[in-house]
Coordinates of N, CA and C in Angstrom, one line a residue:
Chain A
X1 N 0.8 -1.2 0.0 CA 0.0 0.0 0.0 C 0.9 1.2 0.0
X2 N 0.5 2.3 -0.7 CA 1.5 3.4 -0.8 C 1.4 4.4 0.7
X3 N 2.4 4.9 0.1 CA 2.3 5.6 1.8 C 2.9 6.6 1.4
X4 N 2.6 8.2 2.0 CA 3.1 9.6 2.6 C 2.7 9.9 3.6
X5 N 3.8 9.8 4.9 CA 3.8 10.1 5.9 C 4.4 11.5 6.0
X6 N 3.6 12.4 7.1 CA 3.9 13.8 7.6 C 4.2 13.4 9.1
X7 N 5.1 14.0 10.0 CA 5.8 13.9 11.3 C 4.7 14.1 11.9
X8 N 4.0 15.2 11.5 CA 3.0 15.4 12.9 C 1.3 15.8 12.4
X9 N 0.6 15.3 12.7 CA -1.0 15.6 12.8 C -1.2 17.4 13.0
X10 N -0.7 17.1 14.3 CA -1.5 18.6 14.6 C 0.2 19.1 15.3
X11 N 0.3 20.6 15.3 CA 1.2 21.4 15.5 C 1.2 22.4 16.3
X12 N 1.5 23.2 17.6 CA 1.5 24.3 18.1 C 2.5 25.4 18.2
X13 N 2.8 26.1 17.6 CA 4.2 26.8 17.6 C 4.3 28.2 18.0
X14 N 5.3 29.2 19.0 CA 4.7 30.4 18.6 C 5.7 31.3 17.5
X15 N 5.1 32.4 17.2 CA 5.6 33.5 16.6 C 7.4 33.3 16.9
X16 N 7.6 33.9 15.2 CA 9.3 33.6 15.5 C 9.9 32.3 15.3
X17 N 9.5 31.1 15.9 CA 10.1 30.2 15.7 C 10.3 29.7 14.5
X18 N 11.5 28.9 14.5 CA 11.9 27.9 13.0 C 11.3 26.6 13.5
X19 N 10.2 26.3 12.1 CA 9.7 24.9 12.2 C 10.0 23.8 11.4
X20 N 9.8 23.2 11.7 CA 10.3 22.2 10.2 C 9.4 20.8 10.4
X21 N 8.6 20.9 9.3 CA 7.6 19.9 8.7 C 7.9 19.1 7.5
X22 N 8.3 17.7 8.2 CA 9.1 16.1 7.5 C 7.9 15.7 6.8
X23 N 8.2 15.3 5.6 CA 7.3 14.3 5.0 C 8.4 13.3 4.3
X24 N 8.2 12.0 4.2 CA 8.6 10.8 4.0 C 7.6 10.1 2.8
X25 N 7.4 9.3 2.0 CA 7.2 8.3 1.1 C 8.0 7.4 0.7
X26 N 7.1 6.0 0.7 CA 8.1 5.0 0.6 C 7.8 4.2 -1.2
X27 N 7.5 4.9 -2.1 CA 7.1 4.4 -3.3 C 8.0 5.2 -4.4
X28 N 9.4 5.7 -4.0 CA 10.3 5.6 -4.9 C 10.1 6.9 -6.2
X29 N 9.4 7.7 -5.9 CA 8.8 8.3 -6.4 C 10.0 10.0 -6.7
X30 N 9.8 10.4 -7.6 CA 11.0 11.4 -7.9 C 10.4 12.2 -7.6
X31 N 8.6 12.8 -7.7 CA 8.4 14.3 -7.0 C 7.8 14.4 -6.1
X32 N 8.4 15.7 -4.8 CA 7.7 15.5 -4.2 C 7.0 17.1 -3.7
X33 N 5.8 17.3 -3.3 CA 5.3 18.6 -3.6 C 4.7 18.9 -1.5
X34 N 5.0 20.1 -1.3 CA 4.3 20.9 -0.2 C 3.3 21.6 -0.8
X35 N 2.0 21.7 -0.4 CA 0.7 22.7 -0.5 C 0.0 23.0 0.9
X36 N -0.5 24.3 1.0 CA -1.3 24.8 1.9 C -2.6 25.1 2.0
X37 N -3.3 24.4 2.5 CA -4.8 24.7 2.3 C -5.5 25.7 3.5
X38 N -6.3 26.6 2.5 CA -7.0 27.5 3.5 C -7.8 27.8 2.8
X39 N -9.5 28.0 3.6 CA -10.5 28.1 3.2 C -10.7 29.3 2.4
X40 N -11.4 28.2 1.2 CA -11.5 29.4 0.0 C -10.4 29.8 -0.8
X41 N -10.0 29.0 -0.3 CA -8.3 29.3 -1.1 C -7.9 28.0 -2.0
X42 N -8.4 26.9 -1.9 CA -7.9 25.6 -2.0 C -6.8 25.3 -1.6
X43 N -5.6 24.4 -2.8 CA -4.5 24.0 -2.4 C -3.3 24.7 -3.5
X44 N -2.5 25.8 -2.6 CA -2.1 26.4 -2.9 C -0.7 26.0 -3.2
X45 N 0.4 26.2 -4.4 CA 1.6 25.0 -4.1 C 2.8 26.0 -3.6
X46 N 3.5 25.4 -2.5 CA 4.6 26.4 -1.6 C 5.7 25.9 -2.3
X47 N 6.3 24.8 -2.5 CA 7.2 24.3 -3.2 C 7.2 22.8 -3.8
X48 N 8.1 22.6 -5.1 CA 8.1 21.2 -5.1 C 9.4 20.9 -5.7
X49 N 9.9 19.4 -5.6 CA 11.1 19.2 -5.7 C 10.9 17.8 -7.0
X50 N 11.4 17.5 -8.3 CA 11.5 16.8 -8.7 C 12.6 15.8 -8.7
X51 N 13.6 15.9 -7.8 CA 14.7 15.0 -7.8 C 15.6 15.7 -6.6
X52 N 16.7 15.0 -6.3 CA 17.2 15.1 -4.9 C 18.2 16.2 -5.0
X53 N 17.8 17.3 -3.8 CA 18.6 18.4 -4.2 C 18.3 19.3 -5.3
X54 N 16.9 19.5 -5.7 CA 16.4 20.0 -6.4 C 15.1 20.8 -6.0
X55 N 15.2 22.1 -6.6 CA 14.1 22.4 -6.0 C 13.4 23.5 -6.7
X56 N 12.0 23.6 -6.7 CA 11.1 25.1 -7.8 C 10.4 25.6 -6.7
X57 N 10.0 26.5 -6.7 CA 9.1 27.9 -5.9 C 7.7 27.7 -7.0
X58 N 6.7 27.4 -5.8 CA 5.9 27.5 -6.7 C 5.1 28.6 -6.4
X59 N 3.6 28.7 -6.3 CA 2.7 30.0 -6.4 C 3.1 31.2 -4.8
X60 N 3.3 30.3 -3.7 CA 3.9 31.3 -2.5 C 5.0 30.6 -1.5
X61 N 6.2 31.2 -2.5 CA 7.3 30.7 -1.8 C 8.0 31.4 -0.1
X62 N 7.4 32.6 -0.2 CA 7.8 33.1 0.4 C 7.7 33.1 2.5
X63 N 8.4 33.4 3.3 CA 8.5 33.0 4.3 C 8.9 31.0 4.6
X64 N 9.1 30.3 3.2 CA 9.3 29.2 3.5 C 10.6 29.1 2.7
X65 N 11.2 27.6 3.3 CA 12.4 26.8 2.1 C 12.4 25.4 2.3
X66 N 12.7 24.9 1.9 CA 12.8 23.2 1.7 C 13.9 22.4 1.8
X67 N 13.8 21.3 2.0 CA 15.6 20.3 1.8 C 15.2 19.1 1.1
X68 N 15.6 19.0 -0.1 CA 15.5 17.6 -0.4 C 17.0 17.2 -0.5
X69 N 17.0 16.3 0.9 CA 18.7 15.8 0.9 C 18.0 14.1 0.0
X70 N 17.5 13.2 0.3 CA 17.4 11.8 0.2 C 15.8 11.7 -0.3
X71 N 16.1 11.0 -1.5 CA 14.9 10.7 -2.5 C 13.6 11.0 -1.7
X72 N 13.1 10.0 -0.4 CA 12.1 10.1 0.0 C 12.0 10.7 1.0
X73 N 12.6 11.9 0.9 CA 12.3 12.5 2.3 C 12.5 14.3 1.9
X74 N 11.0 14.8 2.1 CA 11.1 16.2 1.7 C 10.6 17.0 2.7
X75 N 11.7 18.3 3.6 CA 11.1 18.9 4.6 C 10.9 20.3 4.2
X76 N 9.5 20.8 4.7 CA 9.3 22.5 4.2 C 9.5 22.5 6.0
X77 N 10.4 24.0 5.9 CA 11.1 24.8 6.8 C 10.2 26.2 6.9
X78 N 9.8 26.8 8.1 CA 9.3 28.1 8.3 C 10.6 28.9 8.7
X79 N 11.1 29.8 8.4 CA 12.1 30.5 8.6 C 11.8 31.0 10.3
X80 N 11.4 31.8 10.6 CA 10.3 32.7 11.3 C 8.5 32.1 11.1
X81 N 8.4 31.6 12.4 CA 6.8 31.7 12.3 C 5.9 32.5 12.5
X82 N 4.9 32.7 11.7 CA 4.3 33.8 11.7 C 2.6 33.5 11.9
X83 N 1.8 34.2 12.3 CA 0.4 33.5 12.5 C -0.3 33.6 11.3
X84 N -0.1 34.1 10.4 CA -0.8 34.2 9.1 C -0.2 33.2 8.4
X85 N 0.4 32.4 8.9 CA 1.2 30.7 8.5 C 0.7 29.8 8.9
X86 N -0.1 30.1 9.9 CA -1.2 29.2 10.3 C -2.0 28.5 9.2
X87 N -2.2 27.3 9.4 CA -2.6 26.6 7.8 C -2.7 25.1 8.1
X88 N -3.6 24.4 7.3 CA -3.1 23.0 6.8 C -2.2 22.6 6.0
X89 N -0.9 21.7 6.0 CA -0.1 21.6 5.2 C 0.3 20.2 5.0
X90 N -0.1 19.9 3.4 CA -0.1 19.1 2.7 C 1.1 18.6 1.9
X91 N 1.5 17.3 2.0 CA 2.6 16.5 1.3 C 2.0 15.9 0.2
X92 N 2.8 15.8 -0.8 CA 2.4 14.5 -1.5 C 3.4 14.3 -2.7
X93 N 3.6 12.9 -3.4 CA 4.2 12.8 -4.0 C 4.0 12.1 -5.7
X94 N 4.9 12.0 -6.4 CA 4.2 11.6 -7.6 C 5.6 11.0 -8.6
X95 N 5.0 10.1 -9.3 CA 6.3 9.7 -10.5 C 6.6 11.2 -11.2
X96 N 7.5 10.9 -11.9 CA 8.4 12.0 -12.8 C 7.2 12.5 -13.8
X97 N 6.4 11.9 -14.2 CA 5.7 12.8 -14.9 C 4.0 12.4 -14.0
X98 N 3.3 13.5 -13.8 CA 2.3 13.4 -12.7 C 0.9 13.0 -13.2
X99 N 0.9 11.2 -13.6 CA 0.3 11.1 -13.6 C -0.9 10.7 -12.4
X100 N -0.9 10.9 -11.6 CA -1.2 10.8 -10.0 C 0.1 11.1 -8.8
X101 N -1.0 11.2 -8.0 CA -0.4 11.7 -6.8 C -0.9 11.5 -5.5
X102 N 0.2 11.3 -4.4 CA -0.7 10.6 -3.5 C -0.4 11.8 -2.1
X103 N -1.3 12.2 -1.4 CA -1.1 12.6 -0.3 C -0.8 12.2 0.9
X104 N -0.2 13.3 2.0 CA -0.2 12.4 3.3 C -1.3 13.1 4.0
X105 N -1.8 12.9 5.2 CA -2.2 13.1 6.0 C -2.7 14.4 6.8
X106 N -1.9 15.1 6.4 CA -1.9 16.9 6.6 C -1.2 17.4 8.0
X107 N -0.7 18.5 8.3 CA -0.6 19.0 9.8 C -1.3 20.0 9.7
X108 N -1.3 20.6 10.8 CA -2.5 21.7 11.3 C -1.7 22.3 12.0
X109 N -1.1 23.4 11.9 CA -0.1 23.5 11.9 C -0.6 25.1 13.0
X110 N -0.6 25.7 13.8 CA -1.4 27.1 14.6 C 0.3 27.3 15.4
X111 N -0.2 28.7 14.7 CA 1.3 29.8 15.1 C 0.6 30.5 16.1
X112 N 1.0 31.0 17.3 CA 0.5 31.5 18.1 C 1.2 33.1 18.6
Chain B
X1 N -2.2 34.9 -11.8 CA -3.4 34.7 -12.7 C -3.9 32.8 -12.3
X2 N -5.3 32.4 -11.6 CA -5.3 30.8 -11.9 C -5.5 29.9 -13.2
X3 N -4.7 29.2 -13.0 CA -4.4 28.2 -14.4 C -5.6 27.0 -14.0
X4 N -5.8 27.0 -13.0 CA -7.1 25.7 -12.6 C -8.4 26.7 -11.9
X5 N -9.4 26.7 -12.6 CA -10.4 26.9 -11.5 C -11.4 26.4 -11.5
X6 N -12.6 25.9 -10.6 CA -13.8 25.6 -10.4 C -14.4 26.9 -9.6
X7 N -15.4 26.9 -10.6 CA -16.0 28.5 -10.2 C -17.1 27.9 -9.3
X8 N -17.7 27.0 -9.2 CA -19.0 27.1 -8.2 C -18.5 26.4 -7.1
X9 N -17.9 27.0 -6.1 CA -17.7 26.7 -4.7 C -18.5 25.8 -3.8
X10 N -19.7 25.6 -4.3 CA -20.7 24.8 -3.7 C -21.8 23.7 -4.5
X11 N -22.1 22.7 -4.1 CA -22.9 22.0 -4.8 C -23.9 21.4 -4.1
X12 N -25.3 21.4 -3.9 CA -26.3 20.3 -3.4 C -26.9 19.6 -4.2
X13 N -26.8 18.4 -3.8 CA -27.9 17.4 -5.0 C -28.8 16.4 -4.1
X14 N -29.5 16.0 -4.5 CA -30.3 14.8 -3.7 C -29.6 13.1 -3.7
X15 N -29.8 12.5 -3.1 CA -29.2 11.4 -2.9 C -30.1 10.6 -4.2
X16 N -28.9 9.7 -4.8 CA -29.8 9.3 -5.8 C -29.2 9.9 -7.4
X17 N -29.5 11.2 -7.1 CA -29.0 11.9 -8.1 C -27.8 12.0 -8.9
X18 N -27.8 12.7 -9.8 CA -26.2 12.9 -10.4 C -25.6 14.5 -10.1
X19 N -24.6 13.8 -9.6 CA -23.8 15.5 -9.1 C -22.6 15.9 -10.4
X20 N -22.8 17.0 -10.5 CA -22.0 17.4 -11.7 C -20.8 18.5 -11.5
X21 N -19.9 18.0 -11.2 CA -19.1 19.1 -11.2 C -17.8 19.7 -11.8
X22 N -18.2 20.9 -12.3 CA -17.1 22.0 -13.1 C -15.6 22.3 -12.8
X23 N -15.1 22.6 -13.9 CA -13.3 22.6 -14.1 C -13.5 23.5 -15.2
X24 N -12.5 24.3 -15.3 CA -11.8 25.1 -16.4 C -10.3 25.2 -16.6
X25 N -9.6 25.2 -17.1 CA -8.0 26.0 -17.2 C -8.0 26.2 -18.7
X26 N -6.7 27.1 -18.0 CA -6.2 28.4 -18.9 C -4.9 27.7 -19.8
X27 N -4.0 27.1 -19.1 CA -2.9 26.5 -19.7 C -3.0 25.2 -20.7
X28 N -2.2 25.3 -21.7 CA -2.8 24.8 -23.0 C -1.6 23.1 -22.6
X29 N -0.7 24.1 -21.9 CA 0.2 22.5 -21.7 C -0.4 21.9 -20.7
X30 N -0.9 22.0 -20.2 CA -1.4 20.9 -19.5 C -1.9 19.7 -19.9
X31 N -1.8 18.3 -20.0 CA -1.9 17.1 -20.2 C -2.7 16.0 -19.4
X32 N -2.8 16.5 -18.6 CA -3.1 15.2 -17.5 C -3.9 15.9 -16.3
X33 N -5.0 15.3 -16.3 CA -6.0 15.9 -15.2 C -6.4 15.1 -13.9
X34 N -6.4 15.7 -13.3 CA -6.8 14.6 -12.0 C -7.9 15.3 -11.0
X35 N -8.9 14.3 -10.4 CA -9.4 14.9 -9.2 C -9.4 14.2 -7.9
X36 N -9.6 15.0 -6.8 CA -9.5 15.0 -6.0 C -10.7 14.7 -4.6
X37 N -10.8 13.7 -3.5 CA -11.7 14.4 -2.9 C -10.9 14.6 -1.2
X38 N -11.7 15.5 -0.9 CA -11.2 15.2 0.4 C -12.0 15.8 1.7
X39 N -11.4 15.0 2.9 CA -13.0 15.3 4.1 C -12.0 16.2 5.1
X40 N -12.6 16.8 5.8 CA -11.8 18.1 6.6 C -10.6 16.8 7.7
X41 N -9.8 17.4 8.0 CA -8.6 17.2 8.5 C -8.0 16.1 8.2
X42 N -8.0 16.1 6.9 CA -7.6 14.6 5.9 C -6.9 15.1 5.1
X43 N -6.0 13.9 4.1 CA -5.3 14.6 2.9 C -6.1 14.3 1.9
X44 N -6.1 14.9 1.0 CA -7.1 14.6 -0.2 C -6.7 12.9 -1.0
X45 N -7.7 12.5 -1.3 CA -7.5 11.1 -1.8 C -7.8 11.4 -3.3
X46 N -7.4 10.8 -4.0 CA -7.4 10.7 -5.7 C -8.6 10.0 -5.9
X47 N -9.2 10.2 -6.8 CA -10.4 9.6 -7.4 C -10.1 9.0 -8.8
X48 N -9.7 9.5 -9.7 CA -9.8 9.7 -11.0 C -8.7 10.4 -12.3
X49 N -8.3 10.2 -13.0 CA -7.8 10.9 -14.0 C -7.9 10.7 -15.3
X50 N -7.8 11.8 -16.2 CA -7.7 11.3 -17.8 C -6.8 12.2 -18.5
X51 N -5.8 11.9 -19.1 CA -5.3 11.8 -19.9 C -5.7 13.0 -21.0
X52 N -5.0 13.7 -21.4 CA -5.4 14.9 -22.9 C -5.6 14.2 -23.8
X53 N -5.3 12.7 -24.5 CA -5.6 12.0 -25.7 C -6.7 11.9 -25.7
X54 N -7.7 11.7 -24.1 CA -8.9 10.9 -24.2 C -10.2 12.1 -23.9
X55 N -11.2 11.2 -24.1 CA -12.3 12.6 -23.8 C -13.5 12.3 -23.0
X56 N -13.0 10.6 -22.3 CA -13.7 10.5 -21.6 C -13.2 9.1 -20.5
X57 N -13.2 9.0 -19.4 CA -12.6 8.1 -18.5 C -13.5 7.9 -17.2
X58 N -13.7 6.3 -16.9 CA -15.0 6.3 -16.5 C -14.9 4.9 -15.5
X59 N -15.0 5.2 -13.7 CA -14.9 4.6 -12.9 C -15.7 4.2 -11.8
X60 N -16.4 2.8 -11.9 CA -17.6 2.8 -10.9 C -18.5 3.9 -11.2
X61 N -18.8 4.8 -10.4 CA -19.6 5.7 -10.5 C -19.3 7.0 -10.9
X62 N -17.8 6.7 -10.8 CA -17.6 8.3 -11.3 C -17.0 8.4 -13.2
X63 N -17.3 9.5 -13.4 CA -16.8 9.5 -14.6 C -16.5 11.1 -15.1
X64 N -15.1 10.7 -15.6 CA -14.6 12.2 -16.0 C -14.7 12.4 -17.6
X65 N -15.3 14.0 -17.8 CA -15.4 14.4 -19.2 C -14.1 15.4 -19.3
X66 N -13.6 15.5 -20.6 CA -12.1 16.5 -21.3 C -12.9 17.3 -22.5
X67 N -13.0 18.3 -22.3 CA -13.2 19.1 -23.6 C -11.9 19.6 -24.0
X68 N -11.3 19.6 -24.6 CA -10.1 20.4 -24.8 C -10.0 21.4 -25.4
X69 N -10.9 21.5 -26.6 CA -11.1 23.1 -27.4 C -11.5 23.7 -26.0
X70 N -12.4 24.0 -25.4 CA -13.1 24.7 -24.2 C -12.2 24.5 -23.4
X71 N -11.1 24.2 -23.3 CA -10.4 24.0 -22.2 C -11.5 23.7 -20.6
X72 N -12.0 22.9 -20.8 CA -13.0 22.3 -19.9 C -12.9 20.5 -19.4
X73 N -13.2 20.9 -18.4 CA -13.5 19.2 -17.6 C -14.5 19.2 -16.6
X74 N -15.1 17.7 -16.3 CA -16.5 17.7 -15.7 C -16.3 16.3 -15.1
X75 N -16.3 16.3 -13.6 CA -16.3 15.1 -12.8 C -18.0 15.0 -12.5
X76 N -19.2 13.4 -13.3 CA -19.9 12.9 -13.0 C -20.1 12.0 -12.4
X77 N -20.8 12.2 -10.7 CA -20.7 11.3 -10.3 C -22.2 10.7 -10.1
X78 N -22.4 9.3 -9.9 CA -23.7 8.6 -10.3 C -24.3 7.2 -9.8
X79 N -24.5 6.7 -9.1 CA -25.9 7.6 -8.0 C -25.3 8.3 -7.1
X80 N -25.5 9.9 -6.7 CA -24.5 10.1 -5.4 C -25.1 9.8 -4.2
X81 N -24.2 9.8 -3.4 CA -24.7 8.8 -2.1 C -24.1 9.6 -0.8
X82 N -24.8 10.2 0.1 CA -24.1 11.2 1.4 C -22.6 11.0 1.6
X83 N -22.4 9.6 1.6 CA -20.9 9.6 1.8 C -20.0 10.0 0.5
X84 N -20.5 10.9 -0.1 CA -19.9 11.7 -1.3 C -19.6 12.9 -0.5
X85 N -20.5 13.2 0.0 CA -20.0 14.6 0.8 C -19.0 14.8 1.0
X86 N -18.3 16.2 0.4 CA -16.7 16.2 1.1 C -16.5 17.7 0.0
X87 N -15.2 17.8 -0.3 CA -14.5 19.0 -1.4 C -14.1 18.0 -2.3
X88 N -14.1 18.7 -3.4 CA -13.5 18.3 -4.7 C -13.1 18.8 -5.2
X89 N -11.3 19.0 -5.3 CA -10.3 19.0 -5.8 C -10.0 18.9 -7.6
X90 N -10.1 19.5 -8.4 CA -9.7 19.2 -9.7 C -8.2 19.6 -10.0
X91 N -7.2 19.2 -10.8 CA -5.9 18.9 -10.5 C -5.1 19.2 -11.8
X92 N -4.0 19.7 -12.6 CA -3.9 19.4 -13.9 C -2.3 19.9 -13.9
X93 N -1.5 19.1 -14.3 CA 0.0 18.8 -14.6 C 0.1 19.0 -16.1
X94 N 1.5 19.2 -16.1 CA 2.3 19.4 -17.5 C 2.7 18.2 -18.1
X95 N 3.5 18.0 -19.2 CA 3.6 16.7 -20.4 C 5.2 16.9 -20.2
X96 N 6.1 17.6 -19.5 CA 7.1 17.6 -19.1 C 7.6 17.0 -17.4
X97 N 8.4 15.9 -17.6 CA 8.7 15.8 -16.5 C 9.2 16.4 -15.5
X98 N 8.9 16.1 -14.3 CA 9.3 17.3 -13.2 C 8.3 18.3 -12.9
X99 N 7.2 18.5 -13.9 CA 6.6 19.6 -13.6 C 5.5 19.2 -12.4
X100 N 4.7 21.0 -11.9 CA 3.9 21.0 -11.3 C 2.6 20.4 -11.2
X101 N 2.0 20.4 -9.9 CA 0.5 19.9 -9.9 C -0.1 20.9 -9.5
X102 N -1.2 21.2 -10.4 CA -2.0 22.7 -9.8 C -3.3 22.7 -9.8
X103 N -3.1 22.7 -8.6 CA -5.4 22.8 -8.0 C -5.5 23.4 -8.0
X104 N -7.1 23.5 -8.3 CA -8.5 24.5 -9.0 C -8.8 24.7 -6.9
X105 N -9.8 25.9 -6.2 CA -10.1 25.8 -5.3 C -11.0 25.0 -4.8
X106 N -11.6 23.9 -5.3 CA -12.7 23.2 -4.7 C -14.0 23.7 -5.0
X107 N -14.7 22.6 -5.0 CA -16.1 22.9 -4.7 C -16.6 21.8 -3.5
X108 N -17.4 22.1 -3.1 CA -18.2 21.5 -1.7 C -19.1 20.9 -2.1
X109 N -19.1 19.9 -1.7 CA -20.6 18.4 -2.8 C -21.4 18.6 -1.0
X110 N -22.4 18.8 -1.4 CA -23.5 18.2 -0.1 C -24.5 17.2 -0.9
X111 N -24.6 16.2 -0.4 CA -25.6 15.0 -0.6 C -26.3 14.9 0.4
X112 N -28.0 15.3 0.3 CA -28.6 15.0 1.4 C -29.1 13.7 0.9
X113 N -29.8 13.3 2.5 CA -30.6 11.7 2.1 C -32.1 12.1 2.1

């Protein structure tokens, strides 16, 4: 069964801090993408990476960055946390060309 | 500017019924469509996809239409059933590898019984 695992469900952080939100997949898969969902807004893409040590900006990169050191393992970093960063955030991954894609589980992520 | 949208944010249909829901994009490269559903504090689960060759792709109950002159797509689903209820995600990637996945904002399916 495929899998994308996120480190944590739910999140509490305050203002200022550096966070860092792990996502993992075990299906070998070359891309892997962060998105943020907020109501009315859908799923917005923060960054994605197609291969290891690679990396695109996608629609709002900004206040974030990423590490893809090892194929299945992609972490989005908050520089500074901010409460308007407050969000659901979404993993997921996909073969080299996207014909599907699979999610993890999401964090919930409240800056305080 | 969005390259994916679903303009009607909300949907009610009767149980039983057929729920119809809208897609547009702008980008002509795009190839490969996908949708999505998903229930609040969950990740979205895949349902479905088709392919730019095809103009029509069709699973259990659900079934996806491709206009491509219109740059248009239409997830039919049939009989819908309360546990339809959720968001629905419409999805659409490039013909180049590596590239992006880019959601439309959802629309809200309510199925009463």
């Amino acid at each position: 069964d495929v899998k994308v695992t996120q480190s944590s469900r739910y999140l509490v952080k305050r203002t200022g801090e550096k966070v860092f939100l792990e996502c993992v997949q075990d299906m070998d898969h070359e891309n892997m993408f962060w998105y943020r969902q907020d109501p009315g807004l859908g799923l917005r893409l923060i960054y994605f990476s197609y291969d290891v040590k690679m990396k695109e900006k996608g629609d709002i990169p900004e206040g974030y960055s990423v590490s893809r050191e090892k194929k299945e393992r992609f972490s989005l970093i908050l520089e500074s946390a901010s409460t308007n960063q407050t969000s659901m955030y979404l993993c997921a991954s996909s073969p080299y060309r996207v014909t599907e894609a699979f999610f993890g589980q999401g964090t919930r992520l409240t800056v305080v | 500017d969005q390259q994916v949208k679903q303009n009607s944010p909300s949907l009610s249909v009767q149980e039983g019924r057929i729920s119809i829901l809208n897609c547009d994009y702008t980008n002509s490269m795009f190839d490969y469509f996908l949708w999505y559903k998903k229930y609040p504090a969950e990740g979205p689960t895949f349902l479905i996809s088709i392919s730019s060759i095809k103009d029509k792709n069709e699973d259990g109950r659900f079934t996806v239409f491709l206009n491509k002159s219109a740059k248009h797509l239409s997830l039919h689903i049939v009989p819908s059933q309360p546990g339809d209820s959720a968001v629905y995600f419409c999805a659409a990637s490039g013909n180049q590898a590596g590239t992006a996945l880019i959601f439309g904002k959802g629309t809200t399916l309510s199925v009463s019984s």
